[in-house]
XYZ file of C-alpha atoms in Angstrom:
750
model
C -9.917 23.004 3.308
C -9.410 26.429 1.631
C -9.094 25.601 -1.917
C -12.390 26.892 -2.908
C -10.906 30.496 -2.316
C -8.750 29.887 -5.358
C -9.640 31.362 -8.595
C -11.080 28.158 -10.724
C -8.512 28.286 -13.448
C -5.912 28.431 -11.101
C -7.364 25.507 -8.937
C -7.703 23.317 -11.892
C -4.260 23.800 -12.956
C -3.333 23.028 -9.490
C -5.146 19.828 -9.492
C -3.513 18.785 -12.710
C 0.087 19.225 -11.508
C -0.547 17.779 -7.851
C -0.606 20.499 -5.479
C 1.055 18.404 -2.726
C 4.203 17.611 -4.587
C 4.761 20.549 -6.943
C 3.144 23.712 -5.835
C 4.495 23.160 -2.365
C 8.403 22.320 -2.176
C 9.300 18.649 -1.991
C 12.605 17.878 -0.022
C 13.421 14.238 -0.671
C 13.221 11.998 -3.414
C 12.321 12.690 -7.199
C 8.718 13.493 -7.534
C 6.843 10.232 -8.189
C 3.159 10.197 -9.691
C 0.739 9.309 -6.936
C -3.086 8.611 -6.602
C -4.179 10.122 -3.219
C -8.047 9.647 -3.111
C -10.885 8.365 -5.352
C -14.480 9.133 -4.598
C -16.033 7.037 -4.493
C -13.713 4.243 -3.317
C -15.516 1.584 -5.010
C -18.798 0.298 -6.400
C -21.078 -2.690 -7.036
C -20.349 -5.251 -9.376
C -22.050 -4.776 -12.858
C -22.458 -0.897 -12.603
C -21.224 2.108 -14.146
C -20.424 5.235 -12.337
C -18.261 8.536 -12.171
C -15.262 8.685 -10.172
C -12.927 11.680 -9.124
C -9.369 11.295 -8.179
C -6.920 13.584 -6.653
C -3.197 13.173 -7.162
C 0.129 14.387 -6.867
C 2.919 14.870 -9.992
C 0.107 13.810 -12.443
C 0.109 15.848 -15.376
C -3.058 15.844 -17.997
C -1.624 12.763 -19.581
C -3.637 10.166 -17.123
C -5.167 7.066 -17.874
C -6.741 5.507 -14.804
C -6.138 1.542 -14.548
C -7.132 -0.976 -12.182
C -5.364 -4.139 -10.852
C -8.080 -6.372 -12.489
C -9.019 -5.934 -16.450
C -12.691 -6.401 -15.522
C -12.435 -3.030 -13.755
C -12.110 -0.330 -16.751
C -12.325 3.698 -17.130
C -12.603 5.960 -19.777
C -12.320 9.763 -19.303
C -15.452 11.856 -18.436
C -15.919 14.506 -21.313
C -17.073 17.944 -21.135
C -19.647 19.513 -23.348
C -16.971 20.334 -25.804
C -15.967 16.839 -25.941
C -12.717 17.159 -23.996
C -11.737 15.355 -21.098
C -12.556 16.395 -17.700
C -9.644 16.743 -15.365
C -9.258 13.751 -13.103
C -12.705 12.635 -13.742
C -13.433 9.473 -15.060
C -16.316 6.697 -16.010
C -15.569 3.373 -14.131
C -17.179 0.346 -15.195
C -17.117 -2.956 -13.111
C -18.158 -6.150 -14.807
C -20.664 -8.117 -13.305
C -18.425 -11.033 -12.982
C -15.680 -9.242 -10.866
C -15.320 -11.081 -7.243
C -15.807 -8.785 -4.028
C -12.693 -7.580 -2.842
C -10.284 -4.986 -2.771
C -8.175 -3.831 -6.106
C -5.714 -1.391 -6.784
C -6.544 2.204 -8.912
C -3.442 3.780 -10.387
C -3.038 6.288 -13.008
C -0.672 6.313 -16.093
C 1.205 9.250 -16.561
C 4.042 10.907 -18.142
C 6.328 9.735 -15.044
C 5.106 6.345 -15.560
C 2.732 4.195 -13.361
C 1.647 5.759 -10.041
C 1.236 4.448 -6.598
C -2.016 2.914 -5.871
C -5.322 3.191 -4.037
C -7.287 0.846 -2.763
C -10.552 0.450 -4.638
C -13.622 -1.894 -3.337
C -15.832 -4.161 -5.421
C -18.848 -5.219 -3.434
C -22.476 -6.868 -4.041
C -24.600 -4.111 -2.634
C -25.923 -1.165 -4.145
C -23.842 1.791 -3.718
C -24.337 5.656 -3.232
C -21.864 8.664 -2.857
C -23.010 11.487 -0.355
C -23.186 14.916 -2.105
C -24.090 17.004 0.356
C -22.963 18.132 3.991
C -25.050 16.232 6.228
C -23.464 17.441 9.703
C -26.506 17.814 11.718
C -29.630 15.762 12.616
C -31.620 17.953 10.297
C -29.658 17.298 7.215
C -29.044 13.667 7.976
C -28.840 11.818 4.559
C -31.626 8.870 4.149
C -29.973 5.464 3.270
C -31.530 2.170 2.495
C -30.429 -0.810 4.533
C -28.439 -3.219 2.510
C -26.500 -0.653 0.795
C -23.087 1.184 1.093
C -22.204 5.061 1.287
C -19.198 6.377 0.172
C -17.975 9.596 1.952
C -15.463 11.709 3.738
C -15.653 13.141 7.267
C -16.076 16.906 7.716
C -13.194 18.350 10.179
C -14.791 19.065 13.747
C -18.086 17.780 12.648
C -20.043 14.658 12.832
C -21.699 12.829 9.552
C -25.478 11.910 9.908
C -27.376 9.396 8.196
C -30.837 7.751 9.115
C -32.450 4.506 7.941
C -35.857 2.696 8.839
C -36.334 -0.436 10.553
C -38.519 -2.937 12.228
C -38.393 -4.354 15.747
C -36.282 -7.264 16.172
C -34.336 -6.550 12.857
C -30.744 -7.627 13.305
C -28.504 -4.581 11.482
C -24.918 -4.720 10.901
C -23.313 -1.213 10.371
C -19.559 -1.029 9.262
C -17.507 1.992 8.598
C -14.719 0.705 6.397
C -11.319 2.916 6.898
C -8.270 1.863 7.568
C -8.904 -1.525 5.485
C -9.030 0.998 2.298
C -6.208 3.178 3.095
C -8.185 6.021 4.942
C -6.560 8.254 6.994
C -9.743 8.020 9.256
C -9.709 6.287 12.670
C -13.890 6.216 12.719
C -16.091 6.640 15.715
C -19.669 4.874 14.668
C -22.837 5.568 16.613
C -26.255 4.138 16.061
C -28.917 6.453 17.792
C -32.706 7.096 18.133
C -34.597 9.073 15.686
C -33.599 12.154 18.062
C -29.998 11.252 18.094
C -29.869 9.910 21.431
C -26.934 7.385 21.401
C -28.060 3.595 21.495
C -24.433 1.679 20.921
C -21.183 3.255 20.367
C -17.798 1.826 18.720
C -14.481 3.452 19.131
C -12.402 0.547 17.811
C -13.121 -1.597 14.997
C -16.011 0.693 13.168
C -18.444 -2.131 13.369
C -21.646 -2.365 15.303
C -24.158 -5.583 15.307
C -27.454 -4.314 16.924
C -30.840 -5.730 17.177
C -33.659 -3.087 16.761
C -35.619 -2.430 19.879
C -38.762 -1.006 17.946
C -40.126 0.050 14.780
C -39.109 3.616 13.668
C -36.250 5.550 12.269
C -32.554 5.375 13.613
C -29.574 7.449 13.003
C -26.191 6.574 12.367
C -23.439 9.078 13.277
C -19.890 8.870 11.978
C -16.938 11.033 13.124
C -12.972 10.725 13.530
C -11.572 9.617 16.686
C -9.922 13.155 17.059
C -12.508 14.740 14.755
C -10.007 14.718 11.699
C -11.803 15.214 8.343
C -10.992 15.952 4.586
C -10.684 14.036 1.406
C -8.070 11.767 2.794
C -10.462 10.791 5.670
C -12.769 8.768 3.525
C -14.705 5.713 4.252
C -17.562 3.392 3.169
C -20.526 2.917 5.275
C -22.208 -0.302 5.026
C -25.615 -1.075 6.740
C -26.856 -4.584 6.294
C -29.749 -6.748 7.737
C -28.900 -10.116 8.744
C -30.776 -13.183 10.219
C -29.853 -14.014 13.898
C -27.133 -16.749 14.274
C -25.701 -15.952 10.747
C -22.245 -14.681 11.197
C -21.403 -11.162 10.056
C -19.117 -10.600 7.192
C -16.906 -7.921 7.308
C -16.228 -5.870 4.222
C -12.982 -6.581 2.176
C -9.934 -4.870 3.427
C -6.161 -4.649 2.320
C -3.883 -6.926 3.811
C -0.879 -6.113 6.261
C 2.838 -6.938 5.384
C 2.978 -9.990 7.763
C -0.117 -11.573 6.202
C 2.317 -13.309 3.791
C 3.116 -16.039 6.542
C -0.640 -16.856 7.094
C -0.923 -20.699 6.397
C -3.368 -22.702 4.281
C -5.520 -25.318 5.698
C -3.505 -27.802 7.565
C -2.984 -31.312 5.941
C -4.888 -34.000 7.752
C -6.764 -31.795 10.307
C -10.412 -31.553 10.479
C -11.495 -27.825 10.808
C -13.020 -27.568 14.543
C -14.450 -24.740 16.312
C -13.763 -24.082 20.095
C -16.254 -25.085 22.500
C -16.930 -22.938 25.719
C -16.405 -23.590 28.842
C -12.838 -24.533 28.221
C -11.024 -22.050 30.509
C -10.313 -24.560 33.437
C -8.264 -27.806 33.140
C -11.410 -29.928 34.194
C -13.117 -28.453 31.368
C -10.498 -28.889 28.670
C -11.430 -29.282 25.279
C -10.556 -32.757 24.085
C -8.811 -32.656 20.536
C -6.443 -34.739 18.615
C -3.434 -33.996 16.418
C -2.944 -32.426 14.013
C -5.450 -29.756 14.963
C -7.067 -26.597 13.227
C -9.342 -25.036 15.417
C -11.388 -21.753 15.113
C -11.592 -19.800 18.555
C -12.078 -16.374 20.194
C -10.676 -14.344 22.887
C -13.796 -13.874 24.779
C -15.061 -12.880 27.219
C -12.303 -10.689 28.759
C -9.433 -12.637 30.274
C -10.323 -15.483 28.318
C -8.114 -18.765 28.380
C -9.074 -21.597 26.158
C -7.800 -24.933 26.898
C -7.109 -28.027 24.699
C -6.287 -31.589 25.958
C -4.478 -34.333 23.711
C -2.425 -37.136 23.745
C 1.040 -37.314 22.123
C 3.972 -39.682 21.775
C 7.655 -39.713 23.045
C 9.464 -38.277 19.559
C 6.701 -36.646 17.834
C 7.620 -33.154 16.717
C 4.833 -30.619 16.139
C 4.645 -27.189 14.938
C 2.272 -24.665 16.678
C 1.051 -21.454 14.954
C -1.999 -18.954 16.131
C -3.170 -16.844 13.528
C -4.905 -13.628 15.117
C -2.647 -10.466 14.952
C -1.876 -11.133 11.052
C -5.560 -10.548 10.371
C -5.443 -6.894 11.572
C -6.799 -7.704 15.158
C -5.280 -5.835 18.054
C -4.217 -9.224 19.698
C -0.985 -10.673 20.906
C -1.605 -14.423 21.286
C 0.345 -16.605 23.813
C 0.494 -20.245 23.992
C 1.631 -22.441 27.003
C 1.871 -26.280 27.112
C 1.502 -28.364 30.143
C 2.161 -32.242 30.646
C -0.708 -33.747 32.810
C 1.254 -35.727 35.108
C -1.279 -38.236 37.421
C -0.413 -39.937 40.669
C -3.126 -41.999 41.632
C -6.448 -39.538 41.886
C -3.883 -36.724 42.302
C -3.203 -34.647 38.950
C -0.527 -31.955 38.620
C 0.218 -29.783 35.268
C 3.819 -29.108 34.459
C 4.688 -26.359 32.221
C 6.881 -27.683 29.294
C 6.769 -25.129 26.670
C 5.835 -21.319 26.168
C 5.521 -19.869 22.672
C 5.255 -16.041 22.056
C 5.991 -14.080 19.031
C 7.498 -14.766 15.503
C 9.969 -12.220 15.254
C 10.923 -10.288 11.763
C 13.844 -12.523 10.200
C 15.740 -8.881 9.682
C 16.604 -6.231 11.680
C 13.631 -3.540 11.920
C 13.847 0.119 12.009
C 13.749 1.737 15.487
C 10.963 3.952 14.806
C 9.372 3.047 11.419
C 11.157 5.138 9.418
C 14.871 5.923 9.924
C 16.945 3.183 7.912
C 18.545 1.600 11.045
C 16.396 -1.458 9.659
C 13.502 -2.147 7.531
C 10.496 -0.160 8.184
C 8.404 -3.261 6.943
C 7.780 -5.899 9.746
C 6.926 -9.279 8.360
C 7.110 -11.131 11.996
C 3.896 -10.836 13.952
C 2.619 -10.923 17.494
C 1.186 -14.309 16.757
C 2.584 -17.163 18.667
C 4.862 -19.761 16.810
C 6.937 -22.569 17.562
C 8.164 -26.098 17.746
C 6.828 -28.555 20.454
C 9.241 -31.612 20.617
C 7.380 -34.529 22.717
C 9.920 -35.856 25.303
C 7.399 -38.322 27.157
C 4.247 -40.192 26.143
C 1.390 -38.705 27.860
C -1.683 -36.076 27.824
C -0.762 -32.512 27.303
C -2.958 -29.411 27.759
C -2.286 -26.379 25.397
C -3.671 -23.202 26.617
C -4.040 -19.825 24.392
C -4.927 -16.416 25.480
C -4.500 -12.740 24.687
C -1.852 -11.108 26.369
C -3.930 -7.666 25.666
C -7.300 -9.181 26.638
C -7.573 -8.755 30.149
C -10.091 -6.322 30.281
C -11.275 -6.265 26.530
C -14.568 -8.045 26.150
C -14.749 -8.363 22.381
C -15.862 -11.416 20.557
C -14.326 -10.152 17.291
C -11.170 -10.857 18.547
C -11.042 -14.217 17.060
C -7.836 -16.558 16.408
C -7.136 -19.944 14.471
C -4.868 -22.343 16.309
C -3.082 -24.698 14.314
C -0.808 -27.797 15.677
C 0.769 -29.739 12.434
C 3.674 -31.932 11.275
C 6.308 -30.048 10.015
C 5.223 -28.677 6.512
C 8.587 -26.882 5.418
C 7.952 -24.015 2.888
C 8.467 -20.358 2.796
C 6.711 -16.998 1.785
C 8.135 -13.908 0.536
C 7.651 -10.117 0.389
C 9.604 -7.367 -1.217
C 9.628 -3.373 -1.160
C 11.529 -0.276 -2.328
C 14.628 0.462 -0.648
C 14.048 2.933 2.158
C 16.833 5.033 3.287
C 17.493 8.409 5.561
C 18.398 11.038 2.797
C 19.423 13.629 5.024
C 19.847 14.332 9.178
C 16.407 14.728 10.616
C 14.664 13.329 7.634
C 11.222 11.557 8.941
C 9.730 10.563 5.715
C 8.496 7.062 4.829
C 7.263 7.559 1.104
C 5.293 5.149 -0.982
C 7.172 4.093 -3.840
C 5.703 3.388 -7.327
C 7.836 1.214 -9.339
C 7.884 4.311 -11.978
C 11.517 4.287 -13.360
C 12.905 7.083 -15.135
C 15.159 6.181 -18.334
C 18.602 5.198 -16.924
C 17.337 4.515 -13.410
C 17.645 1.923 -11.233
C 15.815 0.697 -8.166
C 16.745 -1.638 -5.264
C 14.170 -4.095 -3.503
C 14.810 -5.668 -0.408
C 13.245 -9.176 -0.738
C 12.560 -11.238 2.609
C 11.892 -14.842 3.171
C 9.729 -15.982 6.198
C 10.923 -19.764 6.325
C 8.571 -22.115 8.135
C 8.775 -25.195 9.919
C 12.707 -25.853 9.346
C 12.758 -24.958 5.699
C 16.739 -23.753 5.059
C 17.083 -24.365 1.734
C 18.413 -21.779 -1.254
C 15.706 -19.466 -2.791
C 16.121 -18.220 -6.321
C 14.541 -14.694 -6.973
C 13.622 -13.437 -10.401
C 11.306 -11.144 -12.239
C 9.026 -12.077 -14.971
C 6.655 -10.027 -17.433
C 8.562 -6.653 -17.334
C 7.982 -3.807 -19.789
C 10.318 -3.520 -22.970
C 13.291 -1.733 -21.942
C 13.347 -2.746 -18.258
C 15.317 -5.605 -16.828
C 15.879 -7.091 -13.152
C 18.594 -8.886 -11.624
C 17.848 -12.175 -10.038
C 19.767 -13.393 -7.085
C 20.083 -16.428 -4.697
C 18.852 -16.079 -0.741
C 21.685 -18.784 0.592
C 20.346 -21.278 2.953
C 21.771 -19.450 5.902
C 20.020 -16.076 4.934
C 16.620 -14.708 5.032
C 16.868 -11.646 2.815
C 18.503 -10.512 -0.366
C 18.198 -7.598 -2.887
C 16.447 -7.089 -6.031
C 17.703 -4.630 -8.614
C 15.454 -3.118 -11.467
C 16.883 -0.870 -14.110
C 15.398 0.898 -17.105
C 17.593 1.363 -20.074
C 18.587 5.200 -20.926
C 17.035 4.630 -24.332
C 13.778 3.026 -23.272
C 10.151 3.974 -24.861
C 7.254 4.622 -22.390
C 5.913 1.392 -21.440
C 4.165 -0.673 -18.568
C 3.369 -4.114 -17.435
C 1.955 -6.197 -14.306
C 5.287 -7.920 -13.470
C 5.679 -10.876 -11.275
C 8.240 -11.248 -8.778
C 8.991 -15.293 -8.470
C 10.472 -17.243 -5.630
C 11.975 -20.772 -6.539
C 13.236 -23.452 -4.413
C 13.287 -27.214 -3.587
C 11.709 -28.854 -1.046
C 11.795 -32.751 -0.236
C 13.193 -33.081 -3.675
C 10.376 -31.285 -5.183
C 10.457 -27.958 -6.872
C 8.425 -25.166 -5.191
C 7.225 -21.861 -6.719
C 5.960 -19.050 -4.558
C 4.920 -15.405 -5.369
C 6.530 -12.444 -3.769
C 4.450 -10.027 -2.805
C 5.086 -6.565 -2.987
C 4.345 -4.122 -0.066
C 4.397 -0.387 0.079
C 3.878 2.454 2.366
C -0.071 3.312 1.799
C 0.790 7.141 1.735
C 3.729 9.318 1.190
C 4.309 10.212 4.689
C 6.887 13.397 4.684
C 6.898 13.833 8.539
C 6.528 10.772 10.936
C 6.119 13.585 13.721
C 2.642 14.155 12.168
C 1.510 10.697 10.574
C 2.674 7.243 11.569
C 3.608 5.226 8.329
C 1.061 2.714 7.277
C 2.882 -0.148 5.225
C 0.564 -2.847 3.541
C 0.650 -5.409 0.525
C 0.022 -4.488 -2.953
C -2.284 -6.867 -5.129
C 0.048 -6.862 -7.998
C 3.588 -5.564 -9.240
C 2.762 -2.415 -11.472
C 5.968 -1.722 -13.442
C 6.752 1.384 -15.796
C 9.529 3.276 -17.729
C 8.683 6.914 -18.272
C 10.218 7.237 -21.815
C 10.016 11.028 -21.641
C 12.245 11.877 -18.193
C 15.854 10.414 -17.505
C 17.352 10.160 -13.903
C 19.738 12.855 -13.039
C 22.584 10.365 -12.805
C 23.105 7.144 -14.212
C 25.975 4.885 -13.193
C 26.754 1.465 -14.841
C 29.643 -0.737 -15.139
C 32.166 0.183 -17.729
C 31.902 -3.674 -18.912
C 28.726 -4.720 -18.404
C 29.747 -8.370 -18.881
C 30.234 -10.783 -15.744
C 33.369 -10.108 -13.960
C 35.293 -13.360 -13.738
C 37.690 -13.542 -10.693
C 39.263 -16.291 -8.542
C 38.467 -16.585 -4.834
C 40.739 -14.677 -2.346
C 41.969 -12.313 -4.798
C 41.546 -8.467 -5.558
C 39.690 -7.036 -8.320
C 39.195 -3.280 -9.447
C 35.740 -2.978 -11.133
C 35.472 0.471 -13.332
C 32.096 2.316 -13.731
C 31.025 4.938 -15.855
C 28.709 7.841 -14.868
C 26.352 9.789 -16.805
C 25.510 13.508 -15.206
C 22.242 15.049 -16.227
C 21.368 17.074 -13.569
C 23.290 19.833 -11.383
C 24.493 17.901 -8.440
C 26.118 19.778 -5.134
C 27.548 18.507 -1.960
C 29.034 15.018 -0.943
C 27.845 11.815 -2.921
C 29.022 8.745 -1.175
C 28.016 5.303 -2.289
C 27.685 2.189 -0.228
C 27.028 -1.398 -1.346
C 23.695 -3.692 -0.981
C 23.632 -7.482 -1.936
C 24.236 -10.334 0.114
C 27.899 -11.024 1.339
C 28.970 -7.222 -0.072
C 28.360 -5.657 3.556
C 31.991 -5.067 4.142
C 32.726 -3.006 1.172
C 34.160 0.289 2.043
C 31.801 3.368 1.395
C 32.960 5.163 -1.994
C 33.264 8.931 -2.336
C 32.360 10.034 -5.799
C 33.851 13.269 -7.007
C 31.003 15.353 -8.732
C 31.124 15.529 -12.400
C 33.549 12.822 -12.567
C 33.046 10.267 -15.645
C 34.507 7.111 -14.040
C 34.857 5.367 -11.055
C 36.657 2.463 -9.613
C 35.259 -0.244 -7.215
C 37.935 -1.991 -5.423
C 36.969 -5.548 -3.758
C 39.035 -7.517 -1.574
C 37.399 -11.369 -1.785
C 39.469 -12.497 0.846
C 38.044 -10.028 3.326
C 34.758 -10.261 1.841
C 34.900 -14.005 2.139
C 32.922 -14.746 -0.839
C 32.170 -18.275 -1.720
C 32.976 -19.484 -5.221
C 29.623 -19.122 -7.513
C 27.701 -16.342 -9.000
C 27.365 -12.900 -7.032
C 25.657 -9.385 -7.397
C 25.349 -6.436 -6.001
C 24.807 -2.664 -6.163
C 26.022 0.719 -4.886
C 23.541 3.299 -3.456
C 23.381 6.742 -1.799
C 21.937 9.874 -1.365
C 22.637 13.027 -3.158
C 21.449 16.777 -3.691
C 20.527 18.083 -7.260
C 18.630 20.748 -8.858
C 15.763 19.141 -10.522
C 13.217 20.992 -12.828
C 9.489 19.501 -12.828
C 8.178 19.023 -16.511
C 10.249 21.604 -18.377
C 8.470 20.627 -21.752
C 5.268 21.642 -20.349
C 6.405 25.509 -20.350
C 7.476 25.384 -23.956
C 4.171 23.493 -24.883
C 1.900 25.998 -22.681
C 4.005 29.011 -24.212
C 2.847 28.069 -27.763
C -0.684 27.363 -26.822
C -0.613 30.847 -25.110
C 0.595 32.171 -28.346
C -1.923 30.646 -30.367
C -4.693 31.433 -27.913
C -3.728 35.242 -27.865
C -3.846 35.507 -31.767
C -7.179 33.821 -31.638
C -8.597 36.093 -28.756
C -6.947 38.912 -31.122
C -9.123 37.699 -34.052
C -12.256 37.072 -32.092
C -11.825 40.717 -30.554
C -11.673 42.228 -34.169
C -14.667 40.012 -35.225
C -16.685 41.034 -32.541
C -16.197 44.776 -32.780
C -16.674 44.304 -36.504
C -19.881 42.752 -36.067
C -21.160 45.231 -33.294
C -20.565 48.136 -35.613
C -22.390 46.118 -38.501
C -25.277 45.646 -36.126
C -25.248 49.217 -35.104
C -25.192 50.550 -38.603
C -27.935 47.918 -40.005
C -31.273 48.719 -41.338
C -34.390 47.563 -39.720
C -35.037 44.334 -42.214
C -31.303 43.436 -41.376
C -30.788 44.523 -37.688
C -32.192 41.366 -35.938
C -29.862 39.046 -38.009
C -26.750 41.317 -37.446
C -27.653 41.597 -33.690
C -27.419 37.684 -33.267
C -24.330 37.746 -35.096
C -22.760 40.473 -32.839
C -24.218 38.467 -29.874
C -22.341 35.126 -31.341
C -19.402 37.025 -31.765
C -19.206 38.740 -28.265
C -19.537 34.937 -27.096
C -16.790 33.836 -29.170
C -14.617 36.535 -27.885
C -15.528 35.540 -24.329
C -14.726 31.778 -24.782
C -11.486 32.778 -26.340
C -11.007 35.188 -23.270
C -11.381 32.342 -20.993
C -9.072 29.899 -22.770
C -6.388 32.597 -22.671
C -6.857 33.031 -18.975
C -6.688 29.677 -18.186
C -3.501 29.328 -20.405
C -1.939 32.007 -18.340
C -2.660 30.316 -15.144
C -1.530 27.183 -16.543
C 1.610 28.780 -17.650
C 2.378 30.331 -14.545
C 1.946 27.190 -12.484
C 3.949 24.933 -14.808
C 6.912 27.682 -14.978
C 6.714 27.665 -11.225
C 6.901 23.792 -11.034
C 9.744 23.858 -13.491
C 11.841 26.043 -11.400
C 14.982 24.541 -10.020
C 14.483 23.141 -6.628
C 16.828 21.107 -4.273
C 15.985 17.350 -4.439
C 17.516 14.932 -2.322
C 17.192 11.613 -4.161
C 18.722 7.948 -4.050
C 21.161 7.228 -6.514
C 21.509 3.503 -7.451
C 24.182 2.027 -9.902
C 23.238 -0.698 -12.485
C 23.557 -4.268 -10.897
C 27.693 -5.252 -10.862
C 28.040 -9.187 -11.499
C 30.711 -11.113 -10.204
C 31.597 -14.743 -11.180
C 33.789 -16.162 -8.363
C 36.166 -19.352 -9.722
C 37.903 -21.781 -7.337
C 41.576 -20.638 -7.048
C 44.349 -22.793 -8.810
C 45.933 -25.258 -6.663
C 49.704 -25.043 -6.567
C-alpha cells in the first residue's frame, strides 16, 4: 500500500469518492456504491465499538446500515462535532444471535453492496500495531477474537498462555466472511518453533503439551496482504470430547437446496468400523445419519431391507456446507445362495447438476456464473425386488486426505416434493475480452431497470408451476412478477425505478408460490451476488455467495443514461399464432457512441430477433411472430437488454457545490488574514499594560487564519478530485427496457 505518501487532504477526498472506481477509470457498468472492508469485521453482542469502512462510489452522504435492526451505527464525530469520514460507532444489542449479517452504506446513488459482518459471544479486540515478528507479537487472551488483516510478505504473530493438557481450538475465519485471504495457520512454542500447521481450513484443534506461552502465526498462502485480506482469529478452550463449533460463515449459492430434517427419520451417527460389507452398519428407512469421510479412503457402508415397489430419494449433504468433498453413492443388492453371499450393483449416484446452463469460465455469459448445482450425490432409488441392500458412500477426493472435518449427512427419504429458489442480477459480457464479474447492488437510478435470473431447484419429482413476485419494494420501484412453467427451471424478474421517484430504500422479499399435493406452498427466494467486484478474472477468481436479505433502493438524485419503455404501458392483448408490433419510447440522457443492440430475455421469447437501435431515435418497434415463438394462451412478460457505450460524469453536482464552498472558504480566509494582520499590528503597538491581552488576541487570530487556510486547502483538493471524477469517461453498461406484457388469447374458431 502506498496511500500514506498522499497528502492527507487528498487522501481523505480519495476515500470519500472511492478510489477504486473513481480515481481509477472504470470501464464496465455505471458506478455502483460498494462496501469493500470494515475494520473490525464484527463484534460481541451487547457492545459498542468504532468501525472504519473502505468503499467505492460512496460520497459524504453515507449511512451505515445492517441487515438486522439490532445492529445500529451512528457517525463518529470529530472534535468540531462534524462526522468523521468513513468512521462509525456500532452498537450490537445484547439479544442479537451469533451469525453473519450484512453491512451496507446508504449513499447518493442508493444502497451499496454488502460486506459480511459477524456477531459473536466472545470478547473481541482489534489489532492496532504491526505484529510481524516474534518480538512484536500481540498478546491475546484465550476465549476471545482478534480482528486484523495480513501484511504482504510477512507473518502475523500472536501469543497466549495455557496449561498442560488444555484443549485449545484456533480458527482463522477468512473466506466465510468475504475475505480474499487464503490463510495458513500455525501454532508454535514460545521460541516460534512450529507445533501444528493448517494450510486448508484455517482451523487447529490442539492439546497443550506443557505449561507456558504459545505462539499463533497467520499468513496468506501466497503471502498476500492488505485491507482485503482480513481475518478474525478465534482462540478458545474446550473440554475433551466436546465438538468444536466453528465461527459463523456466509452460505454458498448451492446451499439453498440443503434439506431440513427428514420426516419420520431418527437422527443417527455413523458407527465405525463400517468399511467392509461384513461390518455394515444396520439401519432402517427413512434415514438421516451424520458421518465423516475419515480416515483417508474411507468407505462407509449401511445395510437396510427394502420392499419391491418402494421409491426412495437419496441425498448426501457435504459439499454444500463449504467442504472440499465430492460424495459418491453406490447401492448394492445382497444376494445369498446358501452360505455364499454376492453383492450386485444396482445404482450409482453422483452430482446434482445445475438446472440451467453454467458459464464455461465463471464470468463470460455463455451461461450463468452462479451454480446452484452441487457435487453432493443425489438421486432416486426404485426398489425392484424385496431384499437386503447395502449403501456405500465415499468421497471421490478423499483417497489421500486424512481430515475428520470432512463430514457428511446421508438422507434416505420417501418423496417430499418441494423446491428452493435463488436469484441474481443479470450478468453479461459487455465487450470483447471483458473478464469482469461484479457485485451488483440493487441501487437503481431513476428510470433504470434491472433484470434478475431466478432459478428453481426442484426436489423429489416436483414439477408444478411456480409464481414469483416481490414484496415490500420502496416507493417508486415496481417489480414484474412471472411464472416458471412446469417444464422449466428458470425465469426472469424485472425491477424498475420510476423516472420521477424520490430517494427511498427498503428490505424487499422475493417470494415464490406453488401448490404441492393440493396445498399452497410459499418459499423465499434467496438473493445471490459476487462477494467482490472482480474486474479481471485473470487476476482474481469470482466468489459468489448468498446474501442475507434483499436490499433495494432508488437514487432520487441520478437518472439512467437511457430509459426504454413501452409506448403503451397497458398489457398488449393479441390472438395466438398472430403477429404484433409493439412500439417503444426512448429517453436519452447520456451521450452514446457505437452500436446499441437489444436482445430478449424472458421465458418463451428466446427466438425474438436482436434489434438494432439507431442512436438518438425516440421510438422503436418490436415485431413478434407468435406462431414462430409458439407462445401458449395466457399472460407473458419479457424485456430487451444489451450493452452500450456512453459518456458518464460522476456526481456533477458536487463540482458546483464544492466550488461554492471554496468561494465561501476563500472569503473567510481573506477575512481571517485581515483580522490576523490587524491583531498583530495592534499587539506590536500596544502599551505594556495591554500587550499581554493583545498578544493573546493576535495568537487566536493567527490560529483562526491557519484553520481557515486548512479548510481552503482541503476544499481545493476536494474540488480537484470531484472535477476529475466528473470528467466525461466511456462507460460500457447494460441497457434494459421496462417490462413488456402480453396477454395471448385463444384464436377465434372459424
